[in-house]
């Protein structure tokens, strides 16, 4: 790996993990009081699972973005994949402040459904530029689909 490639990987990690860190500032204070008081579906994991899962997912997301930026040949599919990646990352970043910060569970549900669509679009676009970059997002898609059921459950039960 060249120093240029390593620098790009570091920037991708900083971007994706940075989103997670910023979201945690909104989320953490709400866990013991507001979130704990919500009625939640029976399939809701304990709160300790979320930061572990998200850290792994943000790392996989960063590697996917790095592959698109550093490994994929410049092309329209690559540009489309990176654009979709940034759209889904923005939706990801918006969800926690809406759900936890504003307690907007219904609005958060709309955001997370949009996020699901954007992840699928990212994966489709990425598969045309770098199949590994697309597959690195598969666990993220699965987790967000699961999180969507949790968000929908909270809306239905509260």
JSON list of C-alpha atoms in Angstrom, two decimals:
[
{"chain": "A", "resi": 1, "resn": "UNK", "atom": "CA", "xyz": [0.00, 0.00, 0.00]},
{"chain": "A", "resi": 2, "resn": "UNK", "atom": "CA", "xyz": [1.38, 3.39, -0.96]},
{"chain": "A", "resi": 3, "resn": "UNK", "atom": "CA", "xyz": [1.37, 6.33, 1.43]},
{"chain": "A", "resi": 4, "resn": "UNK", "atom": "CA", "xyz": [-1.26, 7.99, -0.78]},
{"chain": "A", "resi": 5, "resn": "UNK", "atom": "CA", "xyz": [-3.48, 4.91, -0.48]},
{"chain": "A", "resi": 6, "resn": "UNK", "atom": "CA", "xyz": [-2.92, 4.70, 3.28]},
{"chain": "A", "resi": 7, "resn": "UNK", "atom": "CA", "xyz": [-3.80, 8.38, 3.60]},
{"chain": "A", "resi": 8, "resn": "UNK", "atom": "CA", "xyz": [-7.02, 7.83, 1.70]},
{"chain": "A", "resi": 9, "resn": "UNK", "atom": "CA", "xyz": [-7.90, 4.88, 3.93]},
{"chain": "A", "resi": 10, "resn": "UNK", "atom": "CA", "xyz": [-7.23, 7.01, 7.00]},
{"chain": "A", "resi": 11, "resn": "UNK", "atom": "CA", "xyz": [-9.51, 9.76, 5.66]},
{"chain": "A", "resi": 12, "resn": "UNK", "atom": "CA", "xyz": [-12.28, 7.25, 4.94]},
{"chain": "A", "resi": 13, "resn": "UNK", "atom": "CA", "xyz": [-11.95, 5.82, 8.46]},
{"chain": "A", "resi": 14, "resn": "UNK", "atom": "CA", "xyz": [-11.95, 9.33, 9.94]},
{"chain": "A", "resi": 15, "resn": "UNK", "atom": "CA", "xyz": [-15.08, 10.27, 7.99]},
{"chain": "A", "resi": 16, "resn": "UNK", "atom": "CA", "xyz": [-17.10, 7.15, 8.80]},
{"chain": "A", "resi": 17, "resn": "UNK", "atom": "CA", "xyz": [-15.97, 6.71, 12.40]},
{"chain": "A", "resi": 18, "resn": "UNK", "atom": "CA", "xyz": [-16.31, 10.46, 12.88]},
{"chain": "A", "resi": 19, "resn": "UNK", "atom": "CA", "xyz": [-19.99, 10.24, 11.98]},
{"chain": "A", "resi": 20, "resn": "UNK", "atom": "CA", "xyz": [-20.38, 7.51, 14.56]},
{"chain": "A", "resi": 21, "resn": "UNK", "atom": "CA", "xyz": [-18.59, 9.49, 17.25]},
{"chain": "A", "resi": 22, "resn": "UNK", "atom": "CA", "xyz": [-20.69, 12.59, 16.59]},
{"chain": "A", "resi": 23, "resn": "UNK", "atom": "CA", "xyz": [-23.88, 10.52, 16.70]},
{"chain": "A", "resi": 24, "resn": "UNK", "atom": "CA", "xyz": [-22.84, 9.02, 20.03]},
{"chain": "A", "resi": 25, "resn": "UNK", "atom": "CA", "xyz": [-22.81, 12.49, 21.59]},
{"chain": "A", "resi": 26, "resn": "UNK", "atom": "CA", "xyz": [-26.52, 12.80, 20.84]},
{"chain": "A", "resi": 27, "resn": "UNK", "atom": "CA", "xyz": [-27.39, 9.19, 21.60]},
{"chain": "A", "resi": 28, "resn": "UNK", "atom": "CA", "xyz": [-25.55, 8.37, 24.84]},
{"chain": "A", "resi": 29, "resn": "UNK", "atom": "CA", "xyz": [-27.30, 10.85, 27.14]},
{"chain": "A", "resi": 30, "resn": "UNK", "atom": "CA", "xyz": [-30.72, 9.63, 25.95]},
{"chain": "A", "resi": 31, "resn": "UNK", "atom": "CA", "xyz": [-30.13, 5.89, 26.56]},
{"chain": "A", "resi": 32, "resn": "UNK", "atom": "CA", "xyz": [-30.59, 5.72, 30.35]},
{"chain": "A", "resi": 33, "resn": "UNK", "atom": "CA", "xyz": [-33.68, 7.94, 30.55]},
{"chain": "A", "resi": 34, "resn": "UNK", "atom": "CA", "xyz": [-35.71, 8.56, 27.40]},
{"chain": "A", "resi": 35, "resn": "UNK", "atom": "CA", "xyz": [-34.77, 5.42, 25.44]},
{"chain": "A", "resi": 36, "resn": "UNK", "atom": "CA", "xyz": [-34.98, 3.20, 28.55]},
{"chain": "A", "resi": 37, "resn": "UNK", "atom": "CA", "xyz": [-38.54, 4.40, 29.15]},
{"chain": "A", "resi": 38, "resn": "UNK", "atom": "CA", "xyz": [-39.76, 3.54, 25.64]},
{"chain": "A", "resi": 39, "resn": "UNK", "atom": "CA", "xyz": [-41.75, 0.40, 24.95]},
{"chain": "A", "resi": 40, "resn": "UNK", "atom": "CA", "xyz": [-39.55, -1.60, 22.56]},
{"chain": "A", "resi": 41, "resn": "UNK", "atom": "CA", "xyz": [-40.05, -4.75, 20.49]},
{"chain": "A", "resi": 42, "resn": "UNK", "atom": "CA", "xyz": [-38.99, -8.01, 22.13]},
{"chain": "A", "resi": 43, "resn": "UNK", "atom": "CA", "xyz": [-36.18, -8.42, 19.59]},
{"chain": "A", "resi": 44, "resn": "UNK", "atom": "CA", "xyz": [-34.41, -5.25, 20.75]},
{"chain": "A", "resi": 45, "resn": "UNK", "atom": "CA", "xyz": [-30.85, -6.09, 21.81]},
{"chain": "A", "resi": 46, "resn": "UNK", "atom": "CA", "xyz": [-29.31, -4.69, 24.99]},
{"chain": "A", "resi": 47, "resn": "UNK", "atom": "CA", "xyz": [-27.81, -1.20, 24.55]},
{"chain": "A", "resi": 48, "resn": "UNK", "atom": "CA", "xyz": [-24.23, -2.55, 24.78]},
{"chain": "A", "resi": 49, "resn": "UNK", "atom": "CA", "xyz": [-24.67, -4.27, 21.38]},
{"chain": "A", "resi": 50, "resn": "UNK", "atom": "CA", "xyz": [-25.17, -1.05, 19.42]},
{"chain": "A", "resi": 51, "resn": "UNK", "atom": "CA", "xyz": [-21.73, 0.61, 19.78]},
{"chain": "A", "resi": 52, "resn": "UNK", "atom": "CA", "xyz": [-19.98, -2.68, 19.03]},
{"chain": "A", "resi": 53, "resn": "UNK", "atom": "CA", "xyz": [-22.06, -3.33, 15.93]},
{"chain": "A", "resi": 54, "resn": "UNK", "atom": "CA", "xyz": [-21.80, 0.24, 14.68]},
{"chain": "A", "resi": 55, "resn": "UNK", "atom": "CA", "xyz": [-18.04, 0.41, 15.13]},
{"chain": "A", "resi": 56, "resn": "UNK", "atom": "CA", "xyz": [-17.62, -2.68, 12.99]},
{"chain": "A", "resi": 57, "resn": "UNK", "atom": "CA", "xyz": [-20.08, -1.36, 10.42]},
{"chain": "A", "resi": 58, "resn": "UNK", "atom": "CA", "xyz": [-18.41, 2.05, 10.20]},
{"chain": "A", "resi": 59, "resn": "UNK", "atom": "CA", "xyz": [-15.05, 0.35, 9.59]},
{"chain": "A", "resi": 60, "resn": "UNK", "atom": "CA", "xyz": [-16.55, -1.80, 6.83]},
{"chain": "A", "resi": 61, "resn": "UNK", "atom": "CA", "xyz": [-18.18, 1.30, 5.34]},
{"chain": "A", "resi": 62, "resn": "UNK", "atom": "CA", "xyz": [-14.85, 3.12, 5.39]},
{"chain": "A", "resi": 63, "resn": "UNK", "atom": "CA", "xyz": [-13.07, 0.27, 3.64]},
{"chain": "A", "resi": 64, "resn": "UNK", "atom": "CA", "xyz": [-15.84, 0.20, 1.03]},
{"chain": "A", "resi": 65, "resn": "UNK", "atom": "CA", "xyz": [-15.47, 3.93, 0.38]},
{"chain": "A", "resi": 66, "resn": "UNK", "atom": "CA", "xyz": [-11.69, 3.59, 0.28]},
{"chain": "A", "resi": 67, "resn": "UNK", "atom": "CA", "xyz": [-11.94, 0.81, -2.32]},
{"chain": "A", "resi": 68, "resn": "UNK", "atom": "CA", "xyz": [-14.18, 3.01, -4.44]},
{"chain": "A", "resi": 69, "resn": "UNK", "atom": "CA", "xyz": [-11.91, 6.02, -4.11]},
{"chain": "A", "resi": 70, "resn": "UNK", "atom": "CA", "xyz": [-8.53, 4.32, -4.26]},
{"chain": "A", "resi": 71, "resn": "UNK", "atom": "CA", "xyz": [-8.96, 0.98, -6.05]},
{"chain": "A", "resi": 72, "resn": "UNK", "atom": "CA", "xyz": [-11.76, 1.48, -8.56]},
{"chain": "A", "resi": 73, "resn": "UNK", "atom": "CA", "xyz": [-10.86, 3.04, -11.88]},
{"chain": "A", "resi": 74, "resn": "UNK", "atom": "CA", "xyz": [-12.25, 6.54, -12.41]},
{"chain": "A", "resi": 75, "resn": "UNK", "atom": "CA", "xyz": [-15.59, 6.07, -14.16]},
{"chain": "A", "resi": 76, "resn": "UNK", "atom": "CA", "xyz": [-19.23, 7.07, -14.12]},
{"chain": "A", "resi": 77, "resn": "UNK", "atom": "CA", "xyz": [-20.17, 4.01, -12.00]},
{"chain": "A", "resi": 78, "resn": "UNK", "atom": "CA", "xyz": [-17.46, 4.89, -9.49]},
{"chain": "A", "resi": 79, "resn": "UNK", "atom": "CA", "xyz": [-18.68, 8.50, -9.29]},
{"chain": "A", "resi": 80, "resn": "UNK", "atom": "CA", "xyz": [-22.26, 7.30, -8.88]},
{"chain": "A", "resi": 81, "resn": "UNK", "atom": "CA", "xyz": [-21.25, 4.87, -6.12]},
{"chain": "A", "resi": 82, "resn": "UNK", "atom": "CA", "xyz": [-19.35, 7.56, -4.22]},
{"chain": "A", "resi": 83, "resn": "UNK", "atom": "CA", "xyz": [-22.27, 9.98, -4.58]},
{"chain": "A", "resi": 84, "resn": "UNK", "atom": "CA", "xyz": [-24.72, 7.38, -3.27]},
{"chain": "A", "resi": 85, "resn": "UNK", "atom": "CA", "xyz": [-22.29, 6.53, -0.48]},
{"chain": "A", "resi": 86, "resn": "UNK", "atom": "CA", "xyz": [-22.23, 10.16, 0.65]},
{"chain": "A", "resi": 87, "resn": "UNK", "atom": "CA", "xyz": [-26.05, 10.37, 0.44]},
{"chain": "A", "resi": 88, "resn": "UNK", "atom": "CA", "xyz": [-26.48, 7.30, 2.62]},
{"chain": "A", "resi": 89, "resn": "UNK", "atom": "CA", "xyz": [-23.84, 8.57, 5.06]},
{"chain": "A", "resi": 90, "resn": "UNK", "atom": "CA", "xyz": [-25.73, 11.87, 5.39]},
{"chain": "A", "resi": 91, "resn": "UNK", "atom": "CA", "xyz": [-28.97, 9.98, 6.08]},
{"chain": "A", "resi": 92, "resn": "UNK", "atom": "CA", "xyz": [-27.12, 7.82, 8.60]},
{"chain": "A", "resi": 93, "resn": "UNK", "atom": "CA", "xyz": [-25.80, 10.94, 10.31]},
{"chain": "A", "resi": 94, "resn": "UNK", "atom": "CA", "xyz": [-29.30, 12.47, 10.41]},
{"chain": "A", "resi": 95, "resn": "UNK", "atom": "CA", "xyz": [-31.04, 9.50, 12.03]},
{"chain": "A", "resi": 96, "resn": "UNK", "atom": "CA", "xyz": [-29.58, 9.65, 15.57]},
{"chain": "A", "resi": 97, "resn": "UNK", "atom": "CA", "xyz": [-30.18, 13.38, 16.14]},
{"chain": "A", "resi": 98, "resn": "UNK", "atom": "CA", "xyz": [-33.77, 12.98, 14.96]},
{"chain": "A", "resi": 99, "resn": "UNK", "atom": "CA", "xyz": [-34.52, 9.77, 16.88]},
{"chain": "A", "resi": 100, "resn": "UNK", "atom": "CA", "xyz": [-32.55, 10.39, 20.07]},
{"chain": "A", "resi": 101, "resn": "UNK", "atom": "CA", "xyz": [-32.03, 14.15, 20.09]},
{"chain": "A", "resi": 102, "resn": "UNK", "atom": "CA", "xyz": [-35.49, 15.31, 19.00]},
{"chain": "A", "resi": 103, "resn": "UNK", "atom": "CA", "xyz": [-37.35, 12.13, 20.01]},
{"chain": "A", "resi": 104, "resn": "UNK", "atom": "CA", "xyz": [-38.82, 12.18, 16.50]},
{"chain": "A", "resi": 105, "resn": "UNK", "atom": "CA", "xyz": [-39.41, 8.47, 16.14]},
{"chain": "A", "resi": 106, "resn": "UNK", "atom": "CA", "xyz": [-41.79, 8.81, 13.18]},
{"chain": "A", "resi": 107, "resn": "UNK", "atom": "CA", "xyz": [-39.52, 11.17, 11.28]},
{"chain": "A", "resi": 108, "resn": "UNK", "atom": "CA", "xyz": [-36.59, 8.90, 12.08]},
{"chain": "A", "resi": 109, "resn": "UNK", "atom": "CA", "xyz": [-38.54, 6.00, 10.57]},
{"chain": "A", "resi": 110, "resn": "UNK", "atom": "CA", "xyz": [-38.88, 7.95, 7.31]},
{"chain": "A", "resi": 111, "resn": "UNK", "atom": "CA", "xyz": [-35.15, 8.71, 7.40]},
{"chain": "A", "resi": 112, "resn": "UNK", "atom": "CA", "xyz": [-34.14, 5.11, 8.04]},
{"chain": "A", "resi": 113, "resn": "UNK", "atom": "CA", "xyz": [-36.35, 3.86, 5.19]},
{"chain": "A", "resi": 114, "resn": "UNK", "atom": "CA", "xyz": [-34.62, 6.41, 2.96]},
{"chain": "A", "resi": 115, "resn": "UNK", "atom": "CA", "xyz": [-31.30, 5.16, 4.34]},
{"chain": "A", "resi": 116, "resn": "UNK", "atom": "CA", "xyz": [-32.19, 1.58, 3.40]},
{"chain": "A", "resi": 117, "resn": "UNK", "atom": "CA", "xyz": [-32.96, 2.67, -0.15]},
{"chain": "A", "resi": 118, "resn": "UNK", "atom": "CA", "xyz": [-29.76, 4.70, -0.35]},
{"chain": "A", "resi": 119, "resn": "UNK", "atom": "CA", "xyz": [-27.66, 1.75, 0.88]},
{"chain": "A", "resi": 120, "resn": "UNK", "atom": "CA", "xyz": [-29.20, -0.49, -1.78]},
{"chain": "A", "resi": 121, "resn": "UNK", "atom": "CA", "xyz": [-28.51, 2.16, -4.42]},
{"chain": "A", "resi": 122, "resn": "UNK", "atom": "CA", "xyz": [-24.93, 2.50, -3.14]},
{"chain": "A", "resi": 123, "resn": "UNK", "atom": "CA", "xyz": [-24.43, -1.25, -3.37]},
{"chain": "A", "resi": 124, "resn": "UNK", "atom": "CA", "xyz": [-25.88, -1.42, -6.88]},
{"chain": "A", "resi": 125, "resn": "UNK", "atom": "CA", "xyz": [-23.70, 1.45, -8.06]},
{"chain": "A", "resi": 126, "resn": "UNK", "atom": "CA", "xyz": [-20.63, 0.09, -6.25]},
{"chain": "A", "resi": 127, "resn": "UNK", "atom": "CA", "xyz": [-21.08, -3.36, -7.78]},
{"chain": "A", "resi": 128, "resn": "UNK", "atom": "CA", "xyz": [-20.47, -1.77, -11.19]},
{"chain": "A", "resi": 129, "resn": "UNK", "atom": "CA", "xyz": [-17.20, -0.22, -10.02]},
{"chain": "A", "resi": 130, "resn": "UNK", "atom": "CA", "xyz": [-15.84, -2.63, -7.38]},
{"chain": "A", "resi": 131, "resn": "UNK", "atom": "CA", "xyz": [-17.80, -5.71, -6.31]},
{"chain": "A", "resi": 132, "resn": "UNK", "atom": "CA", "xyz": [-15.86, -6.00, -3.04]},
{"chain": "A", "resi": 133, "resn": "UNK", "atom": "CA", "xyz": [-16.84, -2.45, -2.12]},
{"chain": "A", "resi": 134, "resn": "UNK", "atom": "CA", "xyz": [-20.47, -3.39, -2.66]},
{"chain": "A", "resi": 135, "resn": "UNK", "atom": "CA", "xyz": [-20.26, -6.59, -0.59]},
{"chain": "A", "resi": 136, "resn": "UNK", "atom": "CA", "xyz": [-18.55, -4.78, 2.27]},
{"chain": "A", "resi": 137, "resn": "UNK", "atom": "CA", "xyz": [-21.85, -2.93, 2.71]},
{"chain": "A", "resi": 138, "resn": "UNK", "atom": "CA", "xyz": [-23.97, -6.09, 3.00]},
{"chain": "A", "resi": 139, "resn": "UNK", "atom": "CA", "xyz": [-23.68, -6.35, 6.83]},
{"chain": "A", "resi": 140, "resn": "UNK", "atom": "CA", "xyz": [-24.57, -2.65, 7.05]},
{"chain": "A", "resi": 141, "resn": "UNK", "atom": "CA", "xyz": [-27.66, -3.20, 4.91]},
{"chain": "A", "resi": 142, "resn": "UNK", "atom": "CA", "xyz": [-28.71, -6.14, 7.08]},
{"chain": "A", "resi": 143, "resn": "UNK", "atom": "CA", "xyz": [-28.20, -4.18, 10.30]},
{"chain": "A", "resi": 144, "resn": "UNK", "atom": "CA", "xyz": [-30.09, -1.13, 9.03]},
{"chain": "A", "resi": 145, "resn": "UNK", "atom": "CA", "xyz": [-32.95, -3.38, 7.90]},
{"chain": "A", "resi": 146, "resn": "UNK", "atom": "CA", "xyz": [-33.02, -4.82, 11.42]},
{"chain": "A", "resi": 147, "resn": "UNK", "atom": "CA", "xyz": [-32.79, -1.32, 12.94]},
{"chain": "A", "resi": 148, "resn": "UNK", "atom": "CA", "xyz": [-35.72, -0.28, 10.75]},
{"chain": "A", "resi": 149, "resn": "UNK", "atom": "CA", "xyz": [-37.86, -2.97, 12.36]},
{"chain": "A", "resi": 150, "resn": "UNK", "atom": "CA", "xyz": [-36.81, -1.67, 15.78]},
{"chain": "A", "resi": 151, "resn": "UNK", "atom": "CA", "xyz": [-37.67, 1.91, 14.82]},
{"chain": "A", "resi": 152, "resn": "UNK", "atom": "CA", "xyz": [-41.03, 0.79, 13.40]},
{"chain": "A", "resi": 153, "resn": "UNK", "atom": "CA", "xyz": [-41.69, -1.19, 16.57]},
{"chain": "A", "resi": 154, "resn": "UNK", "atom": "CA", "xyz": [-40.98, 1.84, 18.75]},
{"chain": "A", "resi": 155, "resn": "UNK", "atom": "CA", "xyz": [-43.35, 3.92, 16.62]},
{"chain": "A", "resi": 156, "resn": "UNK", "atom": "CA", "xyz": [-46.09, 1.28, 16.85]},
{"chain": "A", "resi": 157, "resn": "UNK", "atom": "CA", "xyz": [-45.68, 0.73, 20.60]},
{"chain": "A", "resi": 158, "resn": "UNK", "atom": "CA", "xyz": [-45.34, 4.34, 21.81]}
]
